Amino acid sequence: MERSVKMKFSAAMTAVLLCSGSLAAQEAPCGGGFAEWKVGLVDEAVELGFSRRTASTFFGSASHDPDVIRRDRAQGIFKSTFIDFSKKVIQEYRINYGAKFYKEHRRKFDRVEERFGVPAGVLLSFLALETDFGQVQGDFNTLNSLMTLAHDCRRPELFRPHLFAALQLYLNGDFDPAATTGAWAGEIGMIQMLPSDILKYGIDGDGDGRVRLKDSVSDALLTGAKVLVELGWSGGDPWLVEVKVPRHLDWSLTGLNSELTVANWHNLGIRTRSGRSLERSLHASLLLPQGRFGPAFLAFPNYRIYFEWNRSFVYATTSAFFATMFSGEPMYLENSPEPGLDDQQMEELQAKLLARGHDIGPVDGILGALTRGAVQEEQFRLGLPADAWPTPDLLNRL
């Protein structure tokens, strides 16, 4: 019998913990002496209903990990292009191991799809990219990671609520402050989830009374599928489909800020690469990760759910595409995309976009959704093909 992790504590405490982010987001004390900062953390835990002794014991054992800060500041992988990133992580050994993993756990995958409508390929992709199917889950002390990132002033409002969720998991018997390990950013288990999400979505799939995302395949698959459904996943609908595009198209119609029906796209000459027929009433965006000469995909509402899992465009698109491969599709057609910008040029471009009044977030050299949208607007203004792919020519014209 499967049960949710919430069975172990009151509904009232659950509500308090899952809403505690509002206080942390408003104030999120950070910086200063680590020991003094921990005292404030204990005080807040007491306000949330935990005993001072328990909170002091739990948080008192944690230490600051400078390696976590180094990792947080060095996420250069997200500056990669879609083709570079996807070719680096979509490896034959992952495809082969995924097939073996699916065969071994097929009944579990079938059970998940029957209940939540999430195909096996989608979960296999997350398992592959997050932890190589549970083989590489990270060896950072989770409490130390969360404490370090909550103390740091870059994103304290994101990590502080997870500390209190970890404390509740500790009381449930599902978190050991000394022994629980995972990724440097505090994610735990085969599908790498943060404590608040485990608390909210965790499912005991094998009926042992625990939510063990590190070593229970049933728990991990059911919990991951529940997260996707809660985020809006629509069972039975596609997420990303590779297509062929005509050479002459109104490129301003492309990108995630524009949607047409499949029937509309078909009338404009868009065809699925495989010849697969799609429901003509479905809405989709035409996604060109590296412009009109690179790979092309129709991106459906389910694709957008990937951004709730990971905000990186290259990660989300790679994970979504890898899921199609686990569902039987071939590797995408690379085609011949135009050369893009190097890191320095990308930052120069972003500075110019900011100067022109575009909201692109920080100048970080990452081609995210906001920068893509601004690029497309400028391309259209300058009379260039508005495919949202920044080139040296665009940079020069700006």
Coordinates of C-alpha atoms in Angstrom, one line a residue:
M1 CA 0.0 0.0 0.0
E2 CA 1.5 3.3 -1.0
R3 CA 1.2 6.4 1.2
S4 CA 2.2 10.0 1.0
V5 CA 4.9 11.3 3.3
K6 CA 2.3 13.6 4.8
M7 CA 0.8 10.7 6.8
K8 CA 3.4 11.2 9.5
F9 CA 2.5 14.6 10.8
S10 CA -0.5 16.8 11.1
A11 CA -2.2 18.6 8.3
A12 CA -1.8 21.9 10.2
M13 CA 2.0 21.5 10.4
T14 CA 2.2 20.5 6.7
A15 CA 0.4 23.7 5.8
V16 CA 2.7 25.8 8.0
L17 CA 5.8 24.3 6.4
L18 CA 4.7 24.5 2.9
C19 CA 3.7 28.2 3.3
S20 CA 6.8 29.1 5.4
G21 CA 8.4 30.3 2.2
S22 CA 6.4 33.5 2.4
L23 CA 8.2 34.6 5.5
A24 CA 11.6 33.5 4.1
A25 CA 11.0 35.2 0.8
Q26 CA 10.0 38.5 2.6
E27 CA 13.0 38.6 5.0
A28 CA 15.4 35.7 4.2
P29 CA 18.2 36.8 6.6
C30 CA 21.5 36.0 5.1
G31 CA 25.2 36.7 5.5
G32 CA 27.2 37.6 8.6
G33 CA 28.7 35.1 11.0
F34 CA 27.5 31.6 10.3
A35 CA 27.1 30.7 14.0
E36 CA 25.1 33.8 14.7
W37 CA 22.9 33.3 11.6
K38 CA 22.1 29.7 12.8
V39 CA 20.7 31.2 16.0
G40 CA 18.1 33.1 14.0
L41 CA 17.3 30.0 12.1
V42 CA 16.5 28.2 15.3
D43 CA 14.3 31.1 16.5
E44 CA 12.3 30.9 13.2
A45 CA 12.0 27.1 13.6
V46 CA 10.5 27.6 17.0
E47 CA 8.0 30.1 15.6
L48 CA 7.0 27.4 13.1
G49 CA 6.2 25.0 15.9
F50 CA 9.4 23.0 16.3
S51 CA 10.9 22.5 19.7
R52 CA 14.0 24.6 20.4
R53 CA 16.0 21.6 21.5
T54 CA 15.2 19.7 18.3
A55 CA 16.0 22.7 16.0
S56 CA 19.2 23.5 17.9
T57 CA 20.4 19.9 17.6
F58 CA 19.5 19.6 13.9
F59 CA 20.9 23.0 12.7
G60 CA 23.7 23.1 15.2
S61 CA 25.4 20.1 13.5
A62 CA 25.7 21.8 10.1
S63 CA 28.8 23.6 8.8
H64 CA 29.5 26.0 5.9
D65 CA 30.8 24.4 2.7
P66 CA 32.8 26.7 0.5
D67 CA 32.8 24.2 -2.3
V68 CA 29.0 24.6 -2.6
I69 CA 29.5 28.3 -3.2
R70 CA 32.2 27.6 -5.8
R71 CA 29.8 25.2 -7.6
D72 CA 27.0 27.8 -7.4
R73 CA 29.1 30.4 -9.1
A74 CA 30.5 28.2 -11.8
Q75 CA 27.5 26.9 -13.7
G76 CA 29.1 27.5 -17.1
I77 CA 27.3 24.5 -18.7
F78 CA 24.2 26.7 -19.1
K79 CA 26.1 28.9 -21.5
S80 CA 26.4 26.0 -23.9
T81 CA 24.2 25.9 -27.1
F82 CA 21.5 23.3 -27.3
I83 CA 23.5 21.2 -29.8
D84 CA 26.7 21.3 -27.7
F85 CA 24.9 20.5 -24.4
S86 CA 22.6 17.8 -25.8
K87 CA 25.4 16.0 -27.7
K88 CA 27.5 16.0 -24.5
V89 CA 24.8 14.4 -22.3
I90 CA 22.9 12.2 -24.8
Q91 CA 25.3 9.4 -24.9
E92 CA 24.9 5.8 -26.2
Y93 CA 25.7 4.3 -22.8
R94 CA 22.8 6.3 -21.3
I95 CA 20.4 5.1 -24.1
N96 CA 21.5 1.5 -23.6
Y97 CA 21.4 1.6 -19.8
G98 CA 18.0 3.3 -20.0
A99 CA 16.6 0.4 -22.1
K100 CA 18.0 -2.0 -19.6
F101 CA 16.6 0.0 -16.6
Y102 CA 13.1 0.2 -18.3
K103 CA 13.1 -3.6 -19.0
E104 CA 14.0 -4.3 -15.4
H105 CA 11.3 -2.0 -14.0
R106 CA 8.7 -2.0 -16.7
R107 CA 5.8 -2.9 -14.4
K108 CA 6.6 0.1 -12.2
F109 CA 6.7 2.4 -15.2
D110 CA 3.4 1.0 -16.5
R111 CA 1.9 1.6 -13.1
V112 CA 3.0 5.2 -13.1
E113 CA 1.7 5.9 -16.6
E114 CA -1.6 4.3 -15.8
R115 CA -2.0 6.4 -12.7
F116 CA -0.5 9.8 -13.7
G117 CA -0.3 9.7 -17.5
V118 CA 3.4 10.3 -17.6
P119 CA 5.2 8.2 -20.2
A120 CA 8.2 6.1 -19.3
G121 CA 10.4 8.0 -21.7
V122 CA 9.8 11.3 -19.8
L123 CA 10.9 9.8 -16.4
L124 CA 13.8 7.9 -18.0
S125 CA 15.1 11.2 -19.4
F126 CA 15.1 12.8 -16.0
L127 CA 16.7 9.7 -14.4
A128 CA 19.4 9.7 -17.1
L129 CA 20.3 13.4 -16.8
E130 CA 19.9 13.9 -13.1
T131 CA 21.7 10.8 -11.7
D132 CA 22.5 8.3 -14.5
F133 CA 19.6 6.2 -13.3
G134 CA 20.5 6.5 -9.6
Q135 CA 24.1 5.6 -10.0
V136 CA 25.5 9.2 -9.4
Q137 CA 23.4 10.9 -6.8
G138 CA 26.0 13.2 -5.3
D139 CA 28.1 13.0 -2.1
F140 CA 27.6 16.5 -0.7
N141 CA 26.1 16.6 2.8
T142 CA 22.6 17.8 2.1
L143 CA 22.1 19.8 5.3
N144 CA 25.5 21.6 4.8
S145 CA 24.6 22.4 1.2
L146 CA 21.2 23.9 2.1
M147 CA 22.6 25.8 5.1
T148 CA 25.4 27.2 3.0
L149 CA 23.1 28.4 0.2
A150 CA 20.5 29.8 2.6
H151 CA 23.3 31.7 4.4
D152 CA 24.7 33.0 1.1
C153 CA 22.9 36.2 -0.1
R154 CA 22.5 35.3 -3.7
R155 CA 19.3 33.2 -3.4
P156 CA 18.5 32.8 0.3
E157 CA 14.7 33.1 -0.2
L158 CA 14.9 29.9 -2.4
F159 CA 16.8 27.7 0.0
R160 CA 15.7 28.9 3.5
P161 CA 12.2 27.2 3.3
H162 CA 13.9 23.9 2.4
L163 CA 15.8 23.9 5.8
F164 CA 12.5 23.7 7.7
A165 CA 11.2 21.0 5.4
A166 CA 14.4 19.0 6.0
L167 CA 13.8 19.4 9.7
Q168 CA 10.4 17.9 9.4
L169 CA 11.7 15.1 7.2
Y170 CA 14.2 14.5 10.0
L171 CA 11.4 14.2 12.5
N172 CA 9.6 11.8 10.2
G173 CA 12.7 9.6 10.1
D174 CA 13.4 10.4 6.4
F175 CA 16.4 12.7 6.8
D176 CA 19.7 12.2 8.6
P177 CA 21.6 15.5 9.1
A178 CA 24.9 13.6 9.3
A179 CA 24.4 10.9 6.6
T180 CA 21.9 12.3 4.0
T181 CA 23.8 13.2 0.9
G182 CA 23.0 14.5 -2.6
A183 CA 23.8 17.1 -5.1
W184 CA 25.7 20.3 -4.2
A185 CA 22.5 22.4 -4.4
G186 CA 20.7 20.2 -1.9
E187 CA 18.7 17.9 -4.2
I188 CA 18.2 14.3 -3.0
G189 CA 17.6 11.0 -4.7
M190 CA 17.4 9.4 -8.1
I191 CA 15.4 12.3 -9.5
Q192 CA 17.1 15.0 -7.4
M193 CA 14.4 16.7 -5.3
L194 CA 14.6 19.4 -2.7
P195 CA 13.1 18.8 0.8
S196 CA 10.0 21.0 0.4
D197 CA 9.1 19.1 -2.7
I198 CA 9.7 15.7 -1.1
L199 CA 7.4 16.9 1.8
K200 CA 4.7 18.0 -0.6
Y201 CA 4.8 15.3 -3.3
G202 CA 6.6 12.4 -1.8
I203 CA 4.9 9.0 -2.3
D204 CA 5.8 5.8 -0.5
G205 CA 5.3 3.6 -3.6
D206 CA 6.6 0.3 -2.2
G207 CA 4.6 0.4 1.0
D208 CA 7.5 0.3 3.5
G209 CA 6.3 3.4 5.4
R210 CA 9.1 5.6 4.1
V211 CA 9.7 7.9 1.1
R212 CA 13.1 6.7 0.0
L213 CA 14.0 8.6 -3.2
K214 CA 17.6 7.5 -3.0
D215 CA 17.1 3.7 -3.3
S216 CA 13.4 2.9 -4.0
V217 CA 12.6 3.0 -7.7
S218 CA 8.9 2.9 -7.0
D219 CA 9.1 5.8 -4.6
A220 CA 11.2 7.9 -7.1
L221 CA 9.1 7.2 -10.2
L222 CA 5.7 7.8 -8.5
T223 CA 7.0 11.0 -6.8
G224 CA 8.5 12.3 -10.0
A225 CA 5.3 11.7 -11.9
K226 CA 3.2 13.3 -9.2
V227 CA 5.4 16.4 -9.4
L228 CA 4.9 16.7 -13.2
V229 CA 1.1 16.3 -12.9
E230 CA 0.9 18.8 -10.1
L231 CA 2.8 21.2 -12.4
G232 CA 0.3 20.7 -15.1
W233 CA 1.3 17.7 -17.2
S234 CA -1.5 16.5 -19.4
G235 CA -1.5 12.7 -19.9
G236 CA -1.7 11.5 -23.5
D237 CA -0.5 14.8 -25.0
P238 CA 2.9 15.3 -26.8
W239 CA 5.6 17.5 -25.4
L240 CA 8.2 18.0 -28.2
V241 CA 8.0 16.8 -31.8
E242 CA 10.8 17.3 -34.3
V243 CA 9.7 18.9 -37.5
K244 CA 10.9 20.1 -40.9
V245 CA 10.4 23.8 -41.7
P246 CA 10.2 25.5 -45.1
R247 CA 13.0 27.9 -46.1
H248 CA 10.6 30.8 -46.4
L249 CA 8.6 31.3 -43.3
D250 CA 7.5 34.3 -41.2
W251 CA 10.1 33.6 -38.5
S252 CA 8.5 36.1 -36.1
L253 CA 5.9 33.5 -35.6
T254 CA 8.5 31.2 -34.0
G255 CA 9.5 31.1 -30.3
L256 CA 7.8 30.3 -27.0
N257 CA 5.9 33.6 -27.1
S258 CA 3.8 32.5 -30.0
E259 CA 1.4 29.6 -30.4
L260 CA -0.6 28.3 -33.3
T261 CA -2.6 25.2 -33.8
V262 CA -1.1 22.2 -35.4
A263 CA -3.4 22.8 -38.3
N264 CA -2.1 26.3 -38.7
W265 CA 1.5 25.1 -38.7
H266 CA 0.6 22.5 -41.2
N267 CA -0.8 25.1 -43.5
L268 CA 2.4 27.1 -43.2
G269 CA 4.4 24.1 -44.5
I270 CA 5.5 22.5 -41.2
R271 CA 5.8 18.7 -41.3
T272 CA 6.8 16.2 -38.6
R273 CA 10.1 14.6 -39.4
S274 CA 8.7 11.1 -38.9
G275 CA 5.5 11.7 -40.8
R276 CA 3.6 11.3 -37.6
S277 CA 0.1 12.8 -37.5
L278 CA -0.7 15.1 -34.7
E279 CA -4.1 16.3 -33.3
R280 CA -4.8 19.3 -35.5
S281 CA -6.5 21.3 -32.7
L282 CA -3.5 21.2 -30.3
H283 CA -1.6 24.4 -29.8
A284 CA 2.1 24.5 -30.1
S285 CA 5.1 26.8 -30.5
L286 CA 7.7 26.4 -33.2
L287 CA 11.0 26.1 -31.3
L288 CA 14.3 26.8 -33.1
P289 CA 17.0 26.4 -30.4
Q290 CA 19.7 27.6 -32.8
G291 CA 17.8 29.5 -35.4
R292 CA 16.1 28.7 -38.7
F293 CA 19.1 26.6 -40.0
G294 CA 19.3 24.4 -36.9
P295 CA 17.0 21.7 -35.4
A296 CA 13.3 22.5 -35.2
F297 CA 10.6 21.3 -32.9
L298 CA 6.9 21.8 -32.2
A299 CA 6.7 22.5 -28.4
F300 CA 3.4 21.7 -26.8
P301 CA 2.1 22.8 -23.3
N302 CA 3.7 19.8 -21.7
Y303 CA 7.1 21.0 -22.8
R304 CA 6.7 24.1 -20.7
I305 CA 6.4 21.9 -17.6
Y306 CA 10.1 21.2 -18.0
F307 CA 10.9 24.8 -17.1
E308 CA 9.2 24.2 -13.7
W309 CA 11.7 21.4 -13.1
N310 CA 14.8 23.3 -14.4
R311 CA 14.8 26.9 -15.6
S312 CA 17.7 26.4 -18.0
F313 CA 16.5 26.5 -21.6
V314 CA 19.3 24.1 -22.8
Y315 CA 18.6 21.7 -20.0
A316 CA 14.8 21.7 -20.4
T317 CA 15.0 21.3 -24.2
T318 CA 17.6 18.6 -23.9
S319 CA 15.6 16.7 -21.3
A320 CA 12.4 17.0 -23.3
F321 CA 14.1 15.8 -26.5
F322 CA 15.9 12.9 -24.8
A323 CA 12.5 11.8 -23.5
T324 CA 11.4 11.5 -27.2
M325 CA 14.4 9.3 -27.9
F326 CA 13.5 7.0 -25.0
S327 CA 10.0 6.9 -26.5
G328 CA 11.5 5.6 -29.8
E329 CA 12.4 8.7 -31.9
P330 CA 15.9 9.1 -33.5
M331 CA 18.5 11.8 -32.8
Y332 CA 17.5 15.1 -34.2
L333 CA 18.7 16.5 -37.5
E334 CA 21.5 18.9 -36.6
N335 CA 21.3 20.7 -40.0
S336 CA 23.7 23.7 -40.4
P337 CA 23.0 26.5 -37.8
E338 CA 24.7 29.8 -38.2
P339 CA 27.6 30.5 -35.9
G340 CA 26.5 32.0 -32.6
L341 CA 28.3 34.3 -30.1
D342 CA 31.0 33.5 -27.6
D343 CA 30.7 34.3 -23.9
Q344 CA 32.1 37.9 -24.3
Q345 CA 30.0 38.6 -27.3
M346 CA 26.9 37.3 -25.6
E347 CA 27.5 39.6 -22.6
E348 CA 28.1 42.5 -25.0
L349 CA 24.8 41.7 -26.7
Q350 CA 22.9 41.6 -23.4
A351 CA 24.3 44.9 -22.4
K352 CA 23.1 46.4 -25.7
L353 CA 19.7 44.9 -25.2
L354 CA 19.5 46.3 -21.7
A355 CA 20.5 49.7 -23.1
R356 CA 17.6 49.5 -25.5
G357 CA 15.1 48.9 -22.7
H358 CA 14.7 45.2 -22.9
D359 CA 14.0 43.2 -19.7
I360 CA 16.5 40.4 -20.0
G361 CA 17.5 39.9 -16.4
P362 CA 21.2 40.1 -15.4
V363 CA 24.0 40.2 -17.9
D364 CA 25.2 36.7 -17.5
G365 CA 26.2 35.4 -20.9
I366 CA 23.3 32.9 -20.9
L367 CA 20.9 32.8 -23.8
G368 CA 17.7 32.3 -21.8
A369 CA 14.1 32.9 -22.7
L370 CA 14.1 36.7 -21.9
T371 CA 17.3 37.2 -24.0
R372 CA 15.8 35.2 -26.9
G373 CA 12.6 37.3 -26.8
A374 CA 14.6 40.5 -26.9
V375 CA 16.8 39.2 -29.8
Q376 CA 13.7 38.3 -31.8
E377 CA 12.3 41.8 -31.3
E378 CA 15.5 43.4 -32.4
Q379 CA 15.8 41.1 -35.4
F380 CA 12.3 42.1 -36.5
R381 CA 13.0 45.8 -36.0
L382 CA 16.1 45.6 -38.1
G383 CA 14.4 43.6 -40.9
L384 CA 16.4 40.4 -40.2
P385 CA 14.9 36.9 -40.0
A386 CA 13.4 37.0 -36.5
D387 CA 14.3 33.5 -35.4
A388 CA 15.6 34.5 -31.9
W389 CA 19.2 33.2 -32.6
P390 CA 21.8 35.9 -32.0
T391 CA 24.6 36.1 -34.5
P392 CA 27.7 38.3 -35.0
D393 CA 25.8 40.1 -37.7
L394 CA 23.0 41.1 -35.2
L395 CA 25.6 42.2 -32.7
N396 CA 27.3 44.4 -35.2
R397 CA 24.0 46.0 -36.3
L398 CA 23.1 46.8 -32.8

